[in-house]
Amino acid sequence: MSAPPRIPERHAGDRQPVTIPSLRDRRLLGEPIVMVTAYDHPSAQVAEAAGVDVVLVGDSAAMTVLGYDSTVPITVDELLMLTAAVRRGLRTPLLVGDLPFGSYEASDEQAIRTAQRFVKEAGCDAVKLEGGGTSVDRARAIARAGIPVMGHVGLTPQTATALGGYRAQGRSTARALEVANDAIALQEAGCFAIVFEAIPAEVADALMEHMEIPVIGIGAGAATDGQVLVFHDLLGIHDGMRPRFAKRYADLRSEMVAAVAEYADDVRARRYPGPEHTYSIAAEELQRFREQLG
Ligand code: KIV
């Protein structure tokens, strides 16, 4: 048994919920937007308490919490369950759900239906999809159906194989132009914001002059309107591949391993549980219990 989960209560003086217009204002005022991923109730509560602006339940959950090798296998149902748990831990940040690979590409109808599930079943404020090309049409269809949609260009992990692996994009004139064209097309299609992932800082900087919506960078330098990091990279929770842009602010995995190892030592040495961890019974009740037990 552990403590029951609690939805953070709102108090007078608390931050106002982050909205799409407020993100636009932040961009105009030049105030950086802070985005982080979260995948469950405790990580959502951490994001809430830390005062971040946008929480993304990324399909990176495939690797960070479900143990898959890439983002490709994660299903809509798996991501919906994680997203609903995050929703229950958030009050203030804008909640964005990632549409998984294979859940939106086939048609506008498929894209709208999946986006609606993220809003209706998991309580998302917005959804995110990856890439340009047909994704531009899907983004337009989702936005027209009344669901705010975030784009994602540069390194798009769902199609990393086609991009030659998990590597920086836009390092040649031709590829930088493709990234730029995708970003502008997604903006024109009605995306309320966009992620630039793993592109040279100079390319992002030049492209910012053409962007009118908030741009959130990850491995795209400092010129974007905000930054996003994967929760497990930021906190050092997993020991998988770490991209060069993933600044580590803690090494929680080492602390977690050390704590569990200390618990194991305590159990084996009979140091745990101690008297302070046990329940008591009145002497006469115990006496009667022993007698009746025979
Ligand atoms: O899935 C994810 O975590 C993402 C971020 C890296 C933007 O898409």
mmCIF file of C-alpha atoms and ligand atoms in Angstrom:
data_model
loop_
_atom_site.group_PDB
_atom_site.id
_atom_site.type_symbol
_atom_site.label_atom_id
_atom_site.label_comp_id
_atom_site.label_asym_id
_atom_site.label_seq_id
_atom_site.Cartn_x
_atom_site.Cartn_y
_atom_site.Cartn_z
ATOM 1 C CA MET A 1 0.000 0.000 0.000
ATOM 2 C CA SER A 2 1.314 3.494 -0.761
ATOM 3 C CA ALA A 3 -0.202 6.975 -0.595
ATOM 4 C CA PRO A 4 -3.260 7.390 -2.864
ATOM 5 C CA PRO A 5 -2.646 9.667 -5.882
ATOM 6 C CA ARG A 6 -3.890 13.213 -5.402
ATOM 7 C CA ILE A 7 -4.895 15.731 -8.032
ATOM 8 C CA PRO A 8 -3.130 18.984 -7.119
ATOM 9 C CA GLU A 9 -5.651 21.425 -5.692
ATOM 10 C CA ARG A 10 -5.916 24.945 -7.045
ATOM 11 C CA HIS A 11 -5.447 27.771 -4.560
ATOM 12 C CA ALA A 12 -5.946 31.523 -4.870
ATOM 13 C CA GLY A 13 -2.732 33.022 -6.228
ATOM 14 C CA ASP A 14 -1.827 29.842 -8.137
ATOM 15 C CA ARG A 15 -0.673 30.154 -11.730
ATOM 16 C CA GLN A 16 -3.416 30.433 -14.319
ATOM 17 C CA PRO A 17 -3.765 27.439 -16.661
ATOM 18 C CA VAL A 18 -1.567 27.821 -19.727
ATOM 19 C CA THR A 19 -3.585 28.384 -22.900
ATOM 20 C CA ILE A 20 -2.724 28.618 -26.578
ATOM 21 C CA PRO A 21 -3.206 32.432 -26.629
ATOM 22 C CA SER A 22 -0.973 32.725 -23.545
ATOM 23 C CA LEU A 23 1.775 30.805 -25.363
ATOM 24 C CA ARG A 24 1.459 33.233 -28.276
ATOM 25 C CA ASP A 25 1.768 36.138 -25.831
ATOM 26 C CA ARG A 26 4.867 34.553 -24.286
ATOM 27 C CA ARG A 27 6.417 34.365 -27.736
ATOM 28 C CA LEU A 28 5.615 38.016 -28.481
ATOM 29 C CA LEU A 29 7.002 39.100 -25.110
ATOM 30 C CA GLY A 30 10.155 37.053 -25.687
ATOM 31 C CA GLU A 31 9.519 34.947 -22.549
ATOM 32 C CA PRO A 32 10.909 31.426 -23.043
ATOM 33 C CA ILE A 33 8.365 28.575 -23.017
ATOM 34 C CA VAL A 34 9.281 25.525 -20.918
ATOM 35 C CA MET A 35 8.061 22.140 -22.116
ATOM 36 C CA VAL A 36 8.861 18.696 -20.723
ATOM 37 C CA THR A 37 7.594 15.204 -21.374
ATOM 38 C CA ALA A 38 5.749 13.183 -18.717
ATOM 39 C CA TYR A 39 4.393 9.646 -18.846
ATOM 40 C CA ASP A 40 2.567 8.960 -15.593
ATOM 41 C CA HIS A 41 0.898 10.543 -12.577
ATOM 42 C CA PRO A 42 4.028 11.191 -10.484
ATOM 43 C CA SER A 43 5.960 12.744 -13.392
ATOM 44 C CA ALA A 44 2.942 14.964 -14.153
ATOM 45 C CA GLN A 45 2.874 16.114 -10.518
ATOM 46 C CA VAL A 46 6.587 16.926 -10.747
ATOM 47 C CA ALA A 47 6.020 18.994 -13.913
ATOM 48 C CA GLU A 48 3.111 20.780 -12.225
ATOM 49 C CA ALA A 49 5.107 21.537 -9.071
ATOM 50 C CA ALA A 50 8.112 22.724 -11.105
ATOM 51 C CA GLY A 51 5.931 25.240 -12.954
ATOM 52 C CA VAL A 52 6.497 24.114 -16.539
ATOM 53 C CA ASP A 53 4.265 25.566 -19.262
ATOM 54 C CA VAL A 54 3.589 22.632 -21.570
ATOM 55 C CA VAL A 55 3.610 18.888 -20.860
ATOM 56 C CA LEU A 56 3.940 16.476 -23.762
ATOM 57 C CA VAL A 57 3.076 12.825 -23.338
ATOM 58 C CA GLY A 58 5.564 11.924 -26.025
ATOM 59 C CA ASP A 59 5.675 8.675 -27.937
ATOM 60 C CA SER A 60 9.203 8.577 -26.477
ATOM 61 C CA ALA A 61 7.255 6.704 -23.757
ATOM 62 C CA ALA A 62 7.822 3.706 -26.021
ATOM 63 C CA MET A 63 11.486 3.714 -24.991
ATOM 64 C CA THR A 64 11.493 5.530 -21.647
ATOM 65 C CA VAL A 65 8.738 3.588 -19.893
ATOM 66 C CA LEU A 66 7.639 0.662 -22.087
ATOM 67 C CA GLY A 67 11.027 -0.745 -23.065
ATOM 68 C CA TYR A 68 10.586 -0.736 -26.849
ATOM 69 C CA ASP A 69 13.593 -0.081 -29.111
ATOM 70 C CA SER A 70 11.986 2.846 -30.933
ATOM 71 C CA THR A 71 8.830 4.962 -30.927
ATOM 72 C CA VAL A 72 7.302 2.921 -33.754
ATOM 73 C CA PRO A 73 5.614 0.047 -31.856
ATOM 74 C CA ILE A 74 3.713 2.067 -29.231
ATOM 75 C CA THR A 75 -0.064 1.876 -29.754
ATOM 76 C CA VAL A 76 -2.808 4.459 -29.351
ATOM 77 C CA ASP A 77 -4.266 2.516 -26.409
ATOM 78 C CA GLU A 78 -0.905 2.357 -24.613
ATOM 79 C CA LEU A 79 -0.322 6.077 -25.053
ATOM 80 C CA LEU A 80 -3.912 6.934 -24.079
ATOM 81 C CA MET A 81 -3.542 5.105 -20.763
ATOM 82 C CA LEU A 82 -0.334 6.998 -19.943
ATOM 83 C CA THR A 83 -1.828 10.307 -21.080
ATOM 84 C CA ALA A 84 -4.926 9.914 -18.902
ATOM 85 C CA ALA A 85 -2.661 9.319 -15.878
ATOM 86 C CA VAL A 86 -0.710 12.496 -16.699
ATOM 87 C CA ARG A 87 -3.981 14.448 -17.062
ATOM 88 C CA ARG A 88 -4.964 13.451 -13.514
ATOM 89 C CA GLY A 89 -1.733 14.981 -12.186
ATOM 90 C CA LEU A 90 -1.919 18.328 -14.016
ATOM 91 C CA ARG A 91 -3.820 21.558 -13.442
ATOM 92 C CA THR A 92 -1.746 24.323 -14.996
ATOM 93 C CA PRO A 93 0.386 23.246 -17.973
ATOM 94 C CA LEU A 94 -1.081 22.773 -21.423
ATOM 95 C CA LEU A 95 -1.304 19.012 -22.076
ATOM 96 C CA VAL A 96 -0.247 17.767 -25.524
ATOM 97 C CA GLY A 97 -0.662 14.137 -26.598
ATOM 98 C CA ASP A 98 1.616 12.620 -29.246
ATOM 99 C CA LEU A 99 -0.162 10.786 -32.059
ATOM 100 C CA PRO A 100 1.720 7.504 -32.450
ATOM 101 C CA PHE A 101 3.133 6.126 -35.686
ATOM 102 C CA GLY A 102 0.398 4.583 -37.838
ATOM 103 C CA SER A 103 -2.462 6.371 -36.090
ATOM 104 C CA TYR A 104 -2.867 9.401 -38.369
ATOM 105 C CA GLU A 105 -0.986 9.062 -41.665
ATOM 106 C CA ALA A 106 -3.505 7.073 -43.745
ATOM 107 C CA SER A 107 -6.250 9.684 -44.109
ATOM 108 C CA ASP A 108 -7.670 12.908 -42.687
ATOM 109 C CA GLU A 109 -10.511 10.839 -41.179
ATOM 110 C CA GLN A 110 -8.056 8.566 -39.367
ATOM 111 C CA ALA A 111 -6.099 11.586 -38.083
ATOM 112 C CA ILE A 112 -9.232 13.339 -36.790
ATOM 113 C CA ARG A 113 -10.561 10.163 -35.157
ATOM 114 C CA THR A 114 -7.281 9.520 -33.317
ATOM 115 C CA ALA A 115 -6.905 13.152 -32.262
ATOM 116 C CA GLN A 116 -10.481 13.096 -30.918
ATOM 117 C CA ARG A 117 -9.644 10.033 -28.787
ATOM 118 C CA PHE A 118 -6.730 11.917 -27.185
ATOM 119 C CA VAL A 119 -9.050 14.807 -26.328
ATOM 120 C CA LYS A 120 -12.132 12.798 -25.270
ATOM 121 C CA GLU A 121 -10.542 9.792 -23.553
ATOM 122 C CA ALA A 122 -7.336 11.275 -22.130
ATOM 123 C CA GLY A 123 -8.262 14.943 -21.639
ATOM 124 C CA CYS A 124 -5.597 16.435 -23.916
ATOM 125 C CA ASP A 125 -5.673 20.133 -24.769
ATOM 126 C CA ALA A 126 -3.838 19.500 -28.047
ATOM 127 C CA VAL A 127 -2.113 16.785 -30.075
ATOM 128 C CA LYS A 128 1.228 16.572 -31.894
ATOM 129 C CA LEU A 129 2.156 14.843 -35.117
ATOM 130 C CA GLU A 130 5.469 14.434 -36.932
ATOM 131 C CA GLY A 131 6.847 15.478 -40.308
ATOM 132 C CA GLY A 132 5.844 17.429 -43.394
ATOM 133 C CA GLY A 133 4.357 16.037 -46.627
ATOM 134 C CA THR A 134 1.031 14.320 -45.952
ATOM 135 C CA SER A 135 1.296 15.293 -42.261
ATOM 136 C CA VAL A 136 0.619 18.876 -43.364
ATOM 137 C CA ASP A 137 -2.789 17.783 -44.702
ATOM 138 C CA ARG A 138 -3.459 15.786 -41.527
ATOM 139 C CA ALA A 139 -2.537 18.787 -39.364
ATOM 140 C CA ARG A 140 -4.895 20.996 -41.381
ATOM 141 C CA ALA A 141 -7.727 18.469 -41.016
ATOM 142 C CA ILE A 142 -7.216 18.133 -37.237
ATOM 143 C CA ALA A 143 -7.070 21.921 -36.779
ATOM 144 C CA ARG A 144 -10.235 22.341 -38.872
ATOM 145 C CA ALA A 145 -11.938 19.735 -36.671
ATOM 146 C CA GLY A 146 -11.305 22.102 -33.768
ATOM 147 C CA ILE A 147 -8.382 20.339 -32.127
ATOM 148 C CA PRO A 148 -5.196 22.372 -31.595
ATOM 149 C CA VAL A 149 -2.267 20.628 -33.270
ATOM 150 C CA MET A 150 1.492 20.970 -32.825
ATOM 151 C CA GLY A 151 3.906 20.127 -35.655
ATOM 152 C CA HIS A 152 7.341 18.498 -35.368
ATOM 153 C CA VAL A 153 10.130 18.818 -37.957
ATOM 154 C CA GLY A 154 13.845 18.064 -38.280
ATOM 155 C CA LEU A 155 14.629 14.732 -36.675
ATOM 156 C CA THR A 156 11.274 12.949 -36.585
ATOM 157 C CA PRO A 157 11.861 9.701 -34.652
ATOM 158 C CA GLN A 158 8.811 7.901 -36.112
ATOM 159 C CA THR A 159 10.492 8.014 -39.544
ATOM 160 C CA ALA A 160 14.114 7.914 -38.354
ATOM 161 C CA THR A 161 14.918 4.926 -40.575
ATOM 162 C CA ALA A 162 14.008 6.917 -43.686
ATOM 163 C CA LEU A 163 16.128 9.821 -42.378
ATOM 164 C CA GLY A 164 19.204 7.607 -42.017
ATOM 165 C CA GLY A 165 18.875 7.003 -38.264
ATOM 166 C CA TYR A 166 18.775 9.181 -35.168
ATOM 167 C CA ARG A 167 20.965 11.979 -36.510
ATOM 168 C CA ALA A 168 20.844 15.737 -36.847
ATOM 169 C CA GLN A 169 18.896 17.026 -39.857
ATOM 170 C CA GLY A 170 19.330 20.130 -42.003
ATOM 171 C CA ARG A 171 23.108 19.999 -42.232
ATOM 172 C CA SER A 172 23.047 20.440 -46.015
ATOM 173 C CA THR A 173 21.386 23.307 -47.905
ATOM 174 C CA ALA A 174 18.918 20.922 -49.536
ATOM 175 C CA ARG A 175 17.849 19.218 -46.305
ATOM 176 C CA ALA A 176 17.715 22.540 -44.407
ATOM 177 C CA LEU A 177 15.357 23.844 -47.102
ATOM 178 C CA GLU A 178 13.168 20.748 -46.768
ATOM 179 C CA VAL A 179 12.936 21.272 -43.004
ATOM 180 C CA ALA A 180 12.132 24.967 -43.570
ATOM 181 C CA ASN A 181 9.439 24.209 -46.152
ATOM 182 C CA ASP A 182 7.835 21.613 -43.854
ATOM 183 C CA ALA A 183 7.841 24.059 -40.921
ATOM 184 C CA ILE A 184 6.268 26.861 -42.942
ATOM 185 C CA ALA A 185 3.681 24.516 -44.478
ATOM 186 C CA LEU A 186 2.684 23.247 -41.021
ATOM 187 C CA GLN A 187 2.372 26.830 -39.794
ATOM 188 C CA GLU A 188 0.156 27.693 -42.772
ATOM 189 C CA ALA A 189 -1.902 24.535 -42.164
ATOM 190 C CA GLY A 190 -2.927 25.929 -38.773
ATOM 191 C CA CYS A 191 -0.514 24.407 -36.256
ATOM 192 C CA PHE A 192 -0.536 26.484 -33.064
ATOM 193 C CA ALA A 193 3.119 25.601 -32.304
ATOM 194 C CA ILE A 194 5.920 23.474 -33.679
ATOM 195 C CA VAL A 195 8.890 21.436 -32.421
ATOM 196 C CA PHE A 196 12.274 21.761 -34.149
ATOM 197 C CA GLU A 197 14.341 18.675 -33.279
ATOM 198 C CA ALA A 198 18.080 18.181 -33.869
ATOM 199 C CA ILE A 199 18.859 20.826 -36.469
ATOM 200 C CA PRO A 200 21.847 23.205 -36.516
ATOM 201 C CA ALA A 201 21.351 26.282 -34.344
ATOM 202 C CA GLU A 202 22.112 28.545 -37.322
ATOM 203 C CA VAL A 203 19.392 26.893 -39.446
ATOM 204 C CA ALA A 204 16.864 27.287 -36.623
ATOM 205 C CA ASP A 205 17.934 30.901 -36.154
ATOM 206 C CA ALA A 206 17.448 31.731 -39.860
ATOM 207 C CA LEU A 207 14.097 29.948 -39.907
ATOM 208 C CA MET A 208 12.788 31.830 -36.863
ATOM 209 C CA GLU A 209 12.386 34.939 -39.050
ATOM 210 C CA HIS A 210 9.709 33.045 -40.995
ATOM 211 C CA MET A 211 7.837 31.648 -38.004
ATOM 212 C CA GLU A 212 4.806 33.312 -36.464
ATOM 213 C CA ILE A 213 3.811 30.507 -34.097
ATOM 214 C CA PRO A 214 5.708 29.428 -30.950
ATOM 215 C CA VAL A 215 8.690 27.230 -31.839
ATOM 216 C CA ILE A 216 9.901 24.761 -29.215
ATOM 217 C CA GLY A 217 13.418 23.471 -29.742
ATOM 218 C CA ILE A 218 15.153 20.257 -28.754
ATOM 219 C CA GLY A 219 18.705 20.174 -30.031
ATOM 220 C CA ALA A 220 17.985 23.244 -32.175
ATOM 221 C CA GLY A 221 19.979 25.900 -30.316
ATOM 222 C CA ALA A 222 18.860 28.899 -28.305
ATOM 223 C CA ALA A 223 16.954 30.975 -30.877
ATOM 224 C CA THR A 224 13.644 29.124 -30.538
ATOM 225 C CA ASP A 225 10.776 30.416 -28.364
ATOM 226 C CA GLY A 226 11.102 27.560 -25.909
ATOM 227 C CA GLN A 227 12.807 24.273 -25.125
ATOM 228 C CA VAL A 228 11.614 20.718 -24.523
ATOM 229 C CA LEU A 229 13.468 17.847 -22.883
ATOM 230 C CA VAL A 230 12.525 14.235 -22.277
ATOM 231 C CA PHE A 231 11.801 13.743 -18.551
ATOM 232 C CA HIS A 232 14.020 10.660 -18.242
ATOM 233 C CA ASP A 233 16.967 12.357 -20.025
ATOM 234 C CA LEU A 234 16.680 15.489 -17.882
ATOM 235 C CA LEU A 235 16.604 13.524 -14.626
ATOM 236 C CA GLY A 236 19.022 10.757 -15.615
ATOM 237 C CA ILE A 237 16.460 8.023 -14.933
ATOM 238 C CA HIS A 238 17.369 5.640 -17.735
ATOM 239 C CA ASP A 239 20.726 4.462 -18.995
ATOM 240 C CA GLY A 240 19.895 4.279 -22.707
ATOM 241 C CA MET A 241 21.329 6.369 -25.556
ATOM 242 C CA ARG A 242 21.626 10.059 -24.628
ATOM 243 C CA PRO A 243 21.677 12.630 -27.455
ATOM 244 C CA ARG A 244 24.232 15.462 -27.127
ATOM 245 C CA PHE A 245 21.511 18.070 -26.583
ATOM 246 C CA ALA A 246 20.026 16.240 -23.582
ATOM 247 C CA LYS A 247 21.441 18.155 -20.633
ATOM 248 C CA ARG A 248 21.238 16.012 -17.508
ATOM 249 C CA TYR A 249 20.103 17.897 -14.401
ATOM 250 C CA ALA A 250 20.208 14.906 -12.034
ATOM 251 C CA ASP A 251 21.396 11.318 -11.873
ATOM 252 C CA LEU A 252 18.299 9.729 -10.357
ATOM 253 C CA ARG A 253 18.985 6.252 -11.745
ATOM 254 C CA SER A 254 22.111 5.925 -9.579
ATOM 255 C CA GLU A 255 20.154 7.135 -6.559
ATOM 256 C CA MET A 256 17.302 4.711 -7.306
ATOM 257 C CA VAL A 257 19.658 1.741 -7.704
ATOM 258 C CA ALA A 258 21.496 2.679 -4.496
ATOM 259 C CA ALA A 259 18.231 3.007 -2.544
ATOM 260 C CA VAL A 260 16.816 -0.325 -3.760
ATOM 261 C CA ALA A 261 20.163 -2.038 -3.062
ATOM 262 C CA GLU A 262 20.166 -0.594 0.476
ATOM 263 C CA TYR A 263 16.622 -1.908 1.003
ATOM 264 C CA ALA A 264 17.713 -5.361 -0.243
ATOM 265 C CA ASP A 265 20.690 -5.318 2.172
ATOM 266 C CA ASP A 266 18.416 -4.294 5.063
ATOM 267 C CA VAL A 267 15.950 -7.130 4.352
ATOM 268 C CA ARG A 268 18.726 -9.705 4.046
ATOM 269 C CA ALA A 269 20.390 -8.477 7.244
ATOM 270 C CA ARG A 270 16.970 -8.328 9.022
ATOM 271 C CA ARG A 271 17.442 -4.592 9.693
ATOM 272 C CA TYR A 272 14.117 -3.880 7.978
ATOM 273 C CA PRO A 273 11.360 -3.724 9.126
ATOM 274 C CA GLY A 274 12.139 -2.100 12.484
ATOM 275 C CA PRO A 275 9.713 -1.529 15.373
ATOM 276 C CA GLU A 276 8.770 1.872 13.902
ATOM 277 C CA HIS A 277 7.446 0.151 10.741
ATOM 278 C CA THR A 278 5.158 -2.366 12.492
ATOM 279 C CA TYR A 279 1.596 -2.327 13.925
ATOM 280 C CA SER A 280 0.808 -3.241 17.529
ATOM 281 C CA ILE A 281 -2.039 -5.080 19.268
ATOM 282 C CA ALA A 282 -3.199 -4.749 22.886
ATOM 283 C CA ALA A 283 -1.666 -7.434 25.161
ATOM 284 C CA GLU A 284 -5.042 -8.926 26.172
ATOM 285 C CA GLU A 285 -6.206 -9.147 22.546
ATOM 286 C CA LEU A 286 -2.980 -10.897 21.651
ATOM 287 C CA GLN A 287 -3.335 -13.262 24.610
ATOM 288 C CA ARG A 288 -6.897 -14.220 23.520
ATOM 289 C CA PHE A 289 -5.767 -14.576 19.932
ATOM 290 C CA ARG A 290 -2.985 -16.969 20.947
ATOM 291 C CA GLU A 291 -5.379 -19.030 23.072
ATOM 292 C CA GLN A 292 -7.988 -19.295 20.338
ATOM 293 C CA LEU A 293 -5.379 -20.058 17.729
ATOM 294 C CA GLY A 294 -4.401 -23.035 19.908
HETATM 295 O O1 KIV B 1 8.154 11.961 -28.051
HETATM 296 C C1 KIV B 1 8.813 12.916 -27.606
HETATM 297 O O2 KIV B 1 9.337 12.886 -26.486
HETATM 298 C C2 KIV B 1 8.963 14.088 -28.461
HETATM 299 C C3 KIV B 1 9.832 15.208 -27.967
HETATM 300 C C4 KIV B 1 11.255 14.857 -28.119
HETATM 301 C C5 KIV B 1 9.515 16.486 -28.638
HETATM 302 O O3 KIV B 1 8.421 14.128 -29.511
#
